[in-house]
Structure formats: structure tokens, C-alpha cells
Short mmCIF file of N, CA, C and O in Angstrom, two decimals:
data_model
loop_
_atom_site.label_atom_id
_atom_site.label_comp_id
_atom_site.label_asym_id
_atom_site.label_seq_id
_atom_site.Cartn_x
_atom_site.Cartn_y
_atom_site.Cartn_z
N GLN T 1 14.97 12.33 -17.91
CA GLN T 1 14.17 12.44 -16.69
C GLN T 1 12.63 12.15 -17.08
O GLN T 1 12.06 12.55 -18.14
N LEU T 2 11.94 11.35 -16.21
CA LEU T 2 10.56 11.02 -16.52
C LEU T 2 9.59 11.91 -15.69
O LEU T 2 8.92 11.52 -14.77
N GLN T 3 9.66 13.21 -15.95
CA GLN T 3 8.81 14.11 -15.34
C GLN T 3 7.38 14.27 -15.81
O GLN T 3 7.15 14.29 -16.84
N LEU T 4 6.60 13.96 -14.93
CA LEU T 4 5.03 14.06 -15.15
C LEU T 4 4.41 15.29 -14.52
O LEU T 4 4.79 15.71 -13.31
N VAL T 5 3.27 15.82 -14.92
CA VAL T 5 2.60 16.83 -14.29
C VAL T 5 1.13 16.55 -14.15
O VAL T 5 0.51 16.21 -15.06
N GLU T 6 0.57 16.52 -12.99
CA GLU T 6 -0.71 16.20 -12.72
C GLU T 6 -1.66 17.43 -12.56
O GLU T 6 -1.14 18.50 -12.37
N SER T 7 -2.78 17.21 -13.12
CA SER T 7 -3.91 18.26 -12.93
C SER T 7 -5.36 17.63 -12.90
O SER T 7 -5.44 16.43 -13.08
N GLY T 8 -6.20 18.66 -12.54
CA GLY T 8 -7.63 18.29 -12.56
C GLY T 8 -8.27 17.93 -11.17
O GLY T 8 -9.36 17.60 -11.21
N GLY T 9 -7.49 18.16 -10.19
CA GLY T 9 -8.08 18.07 -8.79
C GLY T 9 -9.02 19.02 -8.50
O GLY T 9 -9.11 20.05 -9.12
N GLY T 10 -9.60 19.00 -7.39
CA GLY T 10 -10.44 20.03 -6.86
C GLY T 10 -11.42 19.53 -5.77
O GLY T 10 -11.08 18.61 -5.04
N LEU T 11 -12.30 20.33 -5.31
CA LEU T 11 -13.18 20.11 -4.26
C LEU T 11 -14.58 19.49 -4.78
O LEU T 11 -15.09 20.15 -5.81
N VAL T 12 -14.95 18.52 -4.38
CA VAL T 12 -16.18 17.74 -4.87
C VAL T 12 -17.00 17.15 -3.86
O VAL T 12 -16.36 16.81 -2.65
N GLN T 13 -18.20 17.09 -3.98
CA GLN T 13 -19.15 16.61 -2.88
C GLN T 13 -19.15 15.10 -3.03
O GLN T 13 -18.72 14.48 -3.98
N PRO T 14 -19.48 14.30 -1.86
CA PRO T 14 -19.52 12.94 -1.94
C PRO T 14 -20.40 12.51 -2.99
O PRO T 14 -21.51 12.93 -3.18
N GLY T 15 -20.11 11.38 -3.80
CA GLY T 15 -20.83 10.94 -4.77
C GLY T 15 -20.51 11.56 -6.28
O GLY T 15 -20.90 11.24 -7.30
N GLY T 16 -19.71 12.66 -6.08
CA GLY T 16 -19.42 13.37 -7.30
C GLY T 16 -18.31 12.76 -8.08
O GLY T 16 -17.84 11.57 -7.75
N SER T 17 -17.83 13.40 -9.18
CA SER T 17 -16.72 12.84 -10.09
C SER T 17 -15.68 13.86 -10.32
O SER T 17 -16.01 15.17 -10.31
N LEU T 18 -14.45 13.41 -10.67
CA LEU T 18 -13.27 14.21 -11.15
C LEU T 18 -12.57 13.43 -12.12
O LEU T 18 -12.54 12.11 -12.12
N ARG T 19 -12.06 14.14 -13.03
CA ARG T 19 -11.02 13.50 -13.97
C ARG T 19 -9.58 13.98 -13.89
O ARG T 19 -9.48 15.23 -14.12
N LEU T 20 -8.78 13.34 -13.50
CA LEU T 20 -7.40 13.76 -13.27
C LEU T 20 -6.60 13.54 -14.66
O LEU T 20 -6.79 12.38 -15.21
N SER T 21 -5.66 14.36 -14.89
CA SER T 21 -4.78 14.07 -15.94
C SER T 21 -3.34 14.04 -15.56
O SER T 21 -2.89 14.83 -14.65
N CYS T 22 -2.57 13.37 -16.40
CA CYS T 22 -1.06 13.27 -16.01
C CYS T 22 -0.36 13.28 -17.47
O CYS T 22 -0.51 12.47 -18.29
N ALA T 23 0.31 14.39 -17.53
CA ALA T 23 1.14 14.68 -18.88
C ALA T 23 2.51 14.57 -18.60
O ALA T 23 3.15 15.15 -17.72
N ALA T 24 3.05 13.97 -19.84
CA ALA T 24 4.58 13.74 -19.81
C ALA T 24 5.15 15.09 -20.11
O ALA T 24 4.67 15.70 -21.13
N SER T 25 6.32 15.35 -19.59
CA SER T 25 7.21 16.39 -20.15
C SER T 25 8.48 16.04 -20.59
O SER T 25 9.32 15.44 -19.63
N GLY T 26 8.68 15.99 -21.81
CA GLY T 26 10.16 15.83 -22.29
C GLY T 26 10.46 14.45 -22.63
O GLY T 26 11.55 14.04 -22.85
N PHE T 27 9.51 13.53 -22.49
CA PHE T 27 9.73 12.09 -22.91
C PHE T 27 8.48 11.48 -23.49
O PHE T 27 7.35 11.99 -23.19
N THR T 28 8.67 10.18 -24.05
CA THR T 28 7.52 9.66 -24.76
C THR T 28 6.98 8.71 -23.69
O THR T 28 7.41 7.75 -23.33
N LEU T 29 5.73 9.02 -23.42
CA LEU T 29 4.89 8.46 -22.43
C LEU T 29 4.70 6.79 -22.84
O LEU T 29 4.53 6.02 -21.90
N ALA T 30 4.65 6.71 -24.10
CA ALA T 30 4.00 5.35 -24.63
C ALA T 30 4.91 4.15 -24.24
O ALA T 30 4.58 3.00 -24.36
N TYR T 31 6.22 4.47 -23.73
CA TYR T 31 7.34 3.42 -23.38
C TYR T 31 7.15 2.88 -22.01
O TYR T 31 7.66 1.87 -21.69
N TYR T 32 6.15 3.58 -21.31
CA TYR T 32 6.29 3.20 -19.90
C TYR T 32 4.80 2.99 -19.24
O TYR T 32 3.88 3.64 -19.66
N ALA T 33 4.86 2.06 -18.18
CA ALA T 33 3.52 1.99 -17.50
C ALA T 33 3.56 3.02 -16.52
O ALA T 33 4.60 3.67 -16.22
N ILE T 34 2.34 3.58 -16.30
CA ILE T 34 2.18 4.76 -15.41
C ILE T 34 1.17 4.40 -14.24
O ILE T 34 0.22 3.81 -14.40
N GLY T 35 1.56 4.79 -13.07
CA GLY T 35 0.73 4.66 -11.80
C GLY T 35 0.27 5.86 -11.32
O GLY T 35 0.89 6.94 -11.29
N TRP T 36 -0.96 5.80 -10.66
CA TRP T 36 -1.55 6.87 -9.80
C TRP T 36 -1.38 6.42 -8.45
O TRP T 36 -1.67 5.36 -7.91
N PHE T 37 -0.92 7.44 -7.70
CA PHE T 37 -0.70 7.23 -6.20
C PHE T 37 -1.50 8.29 -5.50
O PHE T 37 -1.66 9.30 -6.01
N ARG T 38 -1.80 8.12 -4.12
CA ARG T 38 -2.29 9.25 -3.35
C ARG T 38 -1.83 9.13 -1.99
O ARG T 38 -1.38 8.09 -1.45
N GLN T 39 -1.84 10.28 -1.47
CA GLN T 39 -1.44 10.44 0.02
C GLN T 39 -2.45 11.28 0.67
O GLN T 39 -2.54 12.51 0.45
N ALA T 40 -3.15 10.69 1.70
CA ALA T 40 -3.93 11.41 2.59
C ALA T 40 -3.06 11.96 3.56
O ALA T 40 -2.18 11.49 3.99
N PRO T 41 -3.71 13.13 4.33
CA PRO T 41 -3.09 13.70 5.46
C PRO T 41 -2.79 12.66 6.54
O PRO T 41 -3.64 11.83 7.16
N GLY T 42 -1.54 12.71 6.98
CA GLY T 42 -1.14 11.66 8.09
C GLY T 42 -1.06 10.27 7.77
O GLY T 42 -0.80 9.43 8.62
N LYS T 43 -1.03 10.04 6.36
CA LYS T 43 -0.98 8.60 5.95
C LYS T 43 0.08 8.51 4.96
O LYS T 43 0.51 9.45 4.42
N GLU T 44 0.48 7.20 4.73
CA GLU T 44 1.56 6.94 3.80
C GLU T 44 1.00 6.95 2.39
O GLU T 44 -0.23 6.71 2.11
N ARG T 45 1.87 7.19 1.33
CA ARG T 45 1.40 7.12 0.01
C ARG T 45 1.01 5.80 -0.46
O ARG T 45 1.64 4.82 0.06
N GLU T 46 -0.04 5.61 -1.03
CA GLU T 46 -0.52 4.27 -1.50
C GLU T 46 -0.77 4.43 -2.97
O GLU T 46 -1.18 5.25 -3.50
N GLY T 47 -0.61 3.18 -3.62
CA GLY T 47 -1.00 3.03 -5.14
C GLY T 47 -2.45 2.87 -5.20
O GLY T 47 -3.15 2.36 -4.45
N VAL T 48 -2.94 3.59 -6.33
CA VAL T 48 -4.29 3.64 -6.60
C VAL T 48 -4.69 2.87 -7.88
O VAL T 48 -5.59 1.97 -7.82
N ALA T 49 -3.95 3.01 -8.93
CA ALA T 49 -4.27 2.41 -10.09
C ALA T 49 -2.98 2.38 -11.08
O ALA T 49 -2.06 3.26 -10.95
N CYS T 50 -2.88 1.46 -11.83
CA CYS T 50 -1.69 1.43 -12.82
C CYS T 50 -2.19 1.14 -14.15
O CYS T 50 -3.18 0.19 -14.35
N ILE T 51 -1.46 1.42 -15.27
CA ILE T 51 -1.90 1.10 -16.81
C ILE T 51 -0.47 0.78 -17.30
O ILE T 51 0.48 1.45 -17.23
N SER T 52 -0.68 -0.49 -18.00
CA SER T 52 0.59 -0.75 -18.73
C SER T 52 0.95 0.20 -19.99
O SER T 52 0.11 1.10 -20.32
N SER T 53 1.96 0.12 -20.57
CA SER T 53 2.51 1.04 -21.62
C SER T 53 1.37 1.09 -22.76
O SER T 53 1.20 2.23 -23.42
N SER T 54 0.83 -0.02 -23.18
CA SER T 54 -0.01 -0.19 -24.27
C SER T 54 -1.44 0.03 -23.91
O SER T 54 -2.34 0.31 -24.73
N GLY T 55 -1.61 0.18 -22.57
CA GLY T 55 -3.12 0.28 -22.21
C GLY T 55 -3.87 -0.87 -22.03
O GLY T 55 -4.91 -0.92 -21.67
N GLY T 56 -3.20 -2.01 -22.37
CA GLY T 56 -3.95 -3.23 -22.51
C GLY T 56 -4.17 -3.92 -21.08
O GLY T 56 -4.99 -4.99 -20.94
N SER T 57 -3.45 -3.54 -20.05
CA SER T 57 -3.55 -4.10 -18.72
C SER T 57 -3.55 -2.99 -17.58
O SER T 57 -2.80 -1.84 -17.78
N THR T 58 -4.71 -3.12 -16.76
CA THR T 58 -4.86 -2.09 -15.67
C THR T 58 -4.91 -2.78 -14.51
O THR T 58 -5.43 -4.04 -14.35
N ASN T 59 -4.61 -2.16 -13.20
CA ASN T 59 -4.99 -2.78 -12.11
C ASN T 59 -5.36 -1.67 -11.11
O ASN T 59 -4.84 -0.58 -11.31
N TYR T 60 -5.98 -1.91 -10.09
CA TYR T 60 -6.67 -1.03 -9.03
C TYR T 60 -6.45 -1.47 -7.66
O TYR T 60 -6.63 -2.82 -7.37
N THR T 61 -6.36 -0.76 -6.75
CA THR T 61 -6.46 -1.09 -5.35
C THR T 61 -7.93 -1.24 -5.03
O THR T 61 -8.79 -0.72 -5.65
N ASP T 62 -8.17 -2.13 -4.10
CA ASP T 62 -9.42 -2.73 -3.89
C ASP T 62 -10.56 -1.57 -3.51
O ASP T 62 -11.71 -1.68 -3.98
N SER T 63 -10.04 -0.56 -2.74
CA SER T 63 -10.98 0.37 -2.44
C SER T 63 -11.57 1.28 -3.52
O SER T 63 -12.46 1.98 -3.29
N VAL T 64 -10.90 1.27 -4.73
CA VAL T 64 -11.38 2.10 -5.84
C VAL T 64 -12.00 1.28 -6.99
O VAL T 64 -12.59 1.92 -7.95
N LYS T 65 -11.89 0.00 -6.92
CA LYS T 65 -12.37 -0.87 -7.98
C LYS T 65 -13.85 -0.65 -8.22
O LYS T 65 -14.67 -0.50 -7.28
N GLY T 66 -14.29 -0.45 -9.52
CA GLY T 66 -15.65 -0.20 -9.87
C GLY T 66 -15.94 1.40 -9.66
O GLY T 66 -17.01 1.67 -10.30
N ARG T 67 -15.05 2.05 -9.22
CA ARG T 67 -15.45 3.57 -9.20
C ARG T 67 -14.30 4.29 -10.03
O ARG T 67 -14.63 5.44 -10.50
N PHE T 68 -13.20 3.92 -9.98
CA PHE T 68 -12.06 4.59 -10.74
C PHE T 68 -11.65 3.80 -11.97
O PHE T 68 -11.72 2.70 -12.06
N THR T 69 -11.40 4.68 -13.06
CA THR T 69 -10.96 3.93 -14.34
C THR T 69 -9.70 4.79 -14.87
O THR T 69 -9.68 5.91 -14.93
N ILE T 70 -8.64 4.16 -14.96
CA ILE T 70 -7.39 4.52 -15.57
C ILE T 70 -7.36 4.24 -16.95
O ILE T 70 -7.78 3.20 -17.52
N SER T 71 -6.84 5.40 -17.75
CA SER T 71 -6.68 5.20 -19.29
C SER T 71 -5.60 5.97 -19.68
O SER T 71 -5.04 6.82 -18.96
N ARG T 72 -5.28 5.74 -21.10
CA ARG T 72 -4.20 6.71 -21.49
C ARG T 72 -4.42 7.00 -23.04
O ARG T 72 -5.05 6.12 -23.62
N ASP T 73 -3.95 7.93 -23.39
CA ASP T 73 -3.96 8.58 -24.68
C ASP T 73 -2.41 8.64 -25.23
O ASP T 73 -1.90 9.94 -25.07
N ASN T 74 -1.72 7.66 -25.82
CA ASN T 74 -0.32 7.86 -26.09
C ASN T 74 -0.19 8.87 -27.00
O ASN T 74 1.02 9.69 -27.10
N ALA T 75 -0.90 9.15 -27.96
CA ALA T 75 -0.80 10.22 -28.99
C ALA T 75 -0.71 11.58 -28.28
O ALA T 75 -0.10 12.51 -28.92
N LYS T 76 -1.49 11.65 -27.25
CA LYS T 76 -1.56 12.95 -26.45
C LYS T 76 -0.31 13.03 -25.28
O LYS T 76 -0.53 14.03 -24.50
N ASN T 77 0.32 11.84 -25.14
CA ASN T 77 1.20 11.86 -24.15
C ASN T 77 0.68 12.06 -22.79
O ASN T 77 1.24 12.65 -21.92
N THR T 78 -0.51 11.38 -22.54
CA THR T 78 -1.23 11.76 -21.33
C THR T 78 -2.04 10.55 -20.68
O THR T 78 -2.50 9.54 -21.45
N VAL T 79 -2.13 10.48 -19.47
CA VAL T 79 -2.79 9.29 -18.61
C VAL T 79 -4.00 9.96 -18.02
O VAL T 79 -3.70 11.11 -17.41
N PHE T 80 -4.96 9.39 -17.74
CA PHE T 80 -6.12 9.79 -17.13
C PHE T 80 -6.60 9.06 -16.03
O PHE T 80 -6.41 7.86 -16.05
N LEU T 81 -7.17 9.64 -14.95
CA LEU T 81 -7.88 8.83 -13.97
C LEU T 81 -9.20 9.43 -13.74
O LEU T 81 -9.43 10.55 -13.20
N GLN T 82 -10.24 8.65 -14.28
CA GLN T 82 -11.68 9.01 -13.95
C GLN T 82 -12.02 8.61 -12.59
O GLN T 82 -12.01 7.31 -12.35
N MET T 83 -12.58 9.30 -11.81
CA MET T 83 -12.98 9.00 -10.47
C MET T 83 -14.43 9.25 -10.35
O MET T 83 -14.84 10.54 -10.28
N ASN T 84 -15.22 8.30 -10.09
CA ASN T 84 -16.63 8.54 -9.76
C ASN T 84 -17.00 7.92 -8.45
O ASN T 84 -16.21 7.29 -7.73
N SER T 85 -18.16 8.36 -8.06
CA SER T 85 -18.72 7.87 -6.66
C SER T 85 -17.79 8.31 -5.61
O SER T 85 -17.44 7.36 -4.84
N LEU T 86 -17.10 9.39 -5.69
CA LEU T 86 -16.24 9.78 -4.64
C LEU T 86 -16.70 9.84 -3.30
O LEU T 86 -17.84 10.18 -2.95
N LYS T 87 -15.68 9.22 -2.50
CA LYS T 87 -15.91 9.19 -1.01
C LYS T 87 -15.00 10.16 -0.21
O LYS T 87 -14.00 10.50 -0.70
N PRO T 88 -15.32 10.69 0.93
CA PRO T 88 -14.52 11.40 1.83
C PRO T 88 -13.14 10.68 1.87
O PRO T 88 -12.09 11.46 2.02
N GLU T 89 -13.11 9.50 1.93
CA GLU T 89 -11.71 8.79 2.18
C GLU T 89 -11.00 8.72 0.94
O GLU T 89 -9.80 8.35 1.02
N ASP T 90 -11.42 9.27 -0.23
CA ASP T 90 -10.64 9.46 -1.41
C ASP T 90 -9.83 10.74 -1.29
O ASP T 90 -9.02 11.00 -2.21
N THR T 91 -9.97 11.58 -0.26
CA THR T 91 -9.42 12.84 -0.22
C THR T 91 -7.90 12.55 -0.01
O THR T 91 -7.34 11.70 0.72
N GLY T 92 -7.03 13.44 -0.73
CA GLY T 92 -5.69 13.30 -0.69
C GLY T 92 -5.03 14.06 -1.86
O GLY T 92 -5.71 14.53 -2.65
N VAL T 93 -3.66 14.10 -1.94
CA VAL T 93 -2.91 14.48 -3.06
C VAL T 93 -2.69 13.33 -3.84
O VAL T 93 -2.07 12.32 -3.51
N TYR T 94 -2.86 13.43 -5.07
CA TYR T 94 -2.77 12.41 -6.09
C TYR T 94 -1.60 12.75 -7.08
O TYR T 94 -1.38 13.87 -7.50
N TYR T 95 -0.78 11.65 -7.22
CA TYR T 95 0.41 11.65 -8.11
C TYR T 95 0.43 10.90 -9.12
O TYR T 95 -0.12 9.60 -8.82
N CYS T 96 1.03 11.07 -10.18
CA CYS T 96 1.40 10.00 -11.17
C CYS T 96 2.86 9.70 -11.24
O CYS T 96 3.74 10.79 -11.12
N VAL T 97 3.35 8.58 -11.61
CA VAL T 97 4.77 8.29 -11.69
C VAL T 97 4.87 7.20 -12.74
O VAL T 97 4.02 6.40 -13.00
N ALA T 98 6.06 7.29 -13.60
CA ALA T 98 6.32 6.26 -14.39
C ALA T 98 7.05 5.03 -13.83
O ALA T 98 7.81 5.19 -12.99
N TYR T 99 6.84 3.96 -14.27
CA TYR T 99 7.52 2.78 -14.08
C TYR T 99 8.59 2.54 -15.06
O TYR T 99 8.50 2.86 -16.20
N TYR T 100 9.82 1.97 -14.57
CA TYR T 100 10.86 1.66 -15.61
C TYR T 100 10.62 0.43 -16.22
O TYR T 100 11.37 -0.67 -16.14
N ASN T 101 9.40 0.24 -16.77
CA ASN T 101 8.99 -0.99 -17.34
C ASN T 101 7.56 -0.84 -18.19
O ASN T 101 6.95 0.26 -17.90
N THR T 102 7.38 -1.58 -19.15
CA THR T 102 6.16 -1.58 -19.88
C THR T 102 4.88 -1.94 -19.06
O THR T 102 3.80 -1.78 -19.46
N ARG T 103 5.30 -2.76 -18.02
CA ARG T 103 4.10 -3.43 -17.09
C ARG T 103 4.22 -2.64 -15.76
O ARG T 103 5.24 -2.03 -15.44
N CYS T 104 3.30 -2.84 -15.06
CA CYS T 104 3.08 -2.30 -13.69
C CYS T 104 3.82 -3.07 -12.73
O CYS T 104 3.28 -3.52 -11.89
N SER T 105 5.04 -3.20 -12.89
CA SER T 105 5.87 -3.93 -11.87
C SER T 105 7.37 -3.33 -11.89
O SER T 105 7.82 -2.61 -12.98
N GLY T 106 8.11 -3.69 -10.86
CA GLY T 106 9.59 -3.12 -10.97
C GLY T 106 9.67 -1.77 -10.27
O GLY T 106 8.93 -1.30 -9.62
N TYR T 107 10.77 -1.29 -10.93
CA TYR T 107 11.10 0.07 -10.21
C TYR T 107 10.29 1.24 -10.70
O TYR T 107 9.98 1.22 -11.83
N ILE T 108 10.05 2.26 -9.83
CA ILE T 108 9.35 3.36 -10.10
C ILE T 108 10.33 4.63 -10.18
O ILE T 108 11.21 4.59 -9.42
N SER T 109 10.08 5.34 -11.13
CA SER T 109 11.03 6.59 -11.23
C SER T 109 10.76 7.41 -9.86
O SER T 109 9.87 7.37 -9.19
N ASP T 110 11.90 8.16 -9.58
CA ASP T 110 11.90 8.99 -8.42
C ASP T 110 11.57 10.50 -8.76
O ASP T 110 11.66 11.35 -7.92
N GLN T 111 10.94 10.68 -10.00
CA GLN T 111 10.52 11.86 -10.36
C GLN T 111 9.05 12.07 -9.95
O GLN T 111 8.28 12.10 -10.88
N TRP T 112 8.98 12.57 -8.82
CA TRP T 112 7.59 12.70 -8.36
C TRP T 112 7.28 14.18 -8.47
O TRP T 112 8.07 15.15 -8.26
N GLY T 113 6.04 14.43 -9.13
CA GLY T 113 5.60 15.80 -9.33
C GLY T 113 4.95 16.49 -8.10
O GLY T 113 5.00 16.08 -6.96
N GLN T 114 4.33 17.57 -8.25
CA GLN T 114 3.60 18.24 -7.29
C GLN T 114 2.48 17.63 -6.83
O GLN T 114 1.91 17.93 -5.69
N GLY T 115 1.88 16.85 -7.72
CA GLY T 115 0.46 16.29 -7.31
C GLY T 115 -0.59 17.25 -7.60
O GLY T 115 -0.47 18.43 -7.73
N THR T 116 -1.86 16.64 -7.35
CA THR T 116 -3.07 17.52 -7.52
C THR T 116 -3.94 17.22 -6.31
O THR T 116 -4.16 15.95 -6.13
N GLN T 117 -4.47 18.03 -5.50
CA GLN T 117 -5.20 17.87 -4.51
C GLN T 117 -6.73 17.58 -4.82
O GLN T 117 -7.37 18.21 -5.69
N VAL T 118 -7.22 16.43 -4.20
CA VAL T 118 -8.61 16.03 -4.36
C VAL T 118 -9.31 16.11 -2.99
O VAL T 118 -8.69 15.47 -1.97
N THR T 119 -10.21 16.79 -2.86
CA THR T 119 -10.80 16.92 -1.57
C THR T 119 -12.40 16.64 -1.73
O THR T 119 -13.14 17.12 -2.59
N VAL T 120 -12.81 15.51 -1.08
CA VAL T 120 -14.07 15.07 -1.21
C VAL T 120 -14.82 15.46 0.31
O VAL T 120 -14.55 14.86 1.20
N SER T 121 -15.83 16.29 0.16
CA SER T 121 -16.45 16.94 1.21
C SER T 121 -17.75 17.48 1.02
O SER T 121 -17.89 18.32 0.02
N SER T 122 -18.77 17.50 1.96
CA SER T 122 -20.01 18.16 1.78
C SER T 122 -19.81 19.50 2.51
O SER T 122 -20.85 20.30 2.44
#
């Protein structure tokens, strides 16, 4: 099972920053590409960012480019999402999930965690 646990969410003012963490439980994260997704109230879940297993390739949805940075520390079995210049439209529950691949393509694990809530509001 490719179970991941998200943490680091919270309430932040517009323009603020948060750093989310995604920790692997019971498996070696280094073999898998990892994606961050988010779901806003009343909206479908959307992909936010993804990082290849080695960390050498990343991609982002257009709305977060230049503001969010995905990274990973395979020695710590953890992936991070640094979110800067946050906007109210970034509000939602953020999830991380493993791809059955070293690249950000193909099938995604169905092991979705609880997610972590990010609320951007003044």
C-alpha cells in the first residue's frame, strides 16, 4: 500500500506562505513520482504539482507557477510543497498521492489520505 500522510496546512492571510509535508508510511518513497492535488469546496479535485522519483523533473498547474515549489528528500521519505504568495483561491484540502511510475504520468495510487486543510483569508 502506498499510504501517504499530509501535514502543514493552516490558516494564512493572502500573500502569506505555508509549507506542506507528505510523508510515506510503510514504503520507500524514492521509487515513485509524487503529486500534490487540491480540492476546493464545491469543486473537483485538481492537480497542483508533481515531482519525479529522482526530483529531477517537476511540473505545476498554471495557476501556481512561480508561487509554489515542490521538492523531495528521499532520505527522509518526504515530499514538500512550499507555497508562497498565497491567494484566497488556493484555499482547499491538499492531498499527496503516489504515481505507479518514476515520472509524473500514468496511473495514480488509490490510497488517498486525509489531506491537510489550507485556508487563505484575511
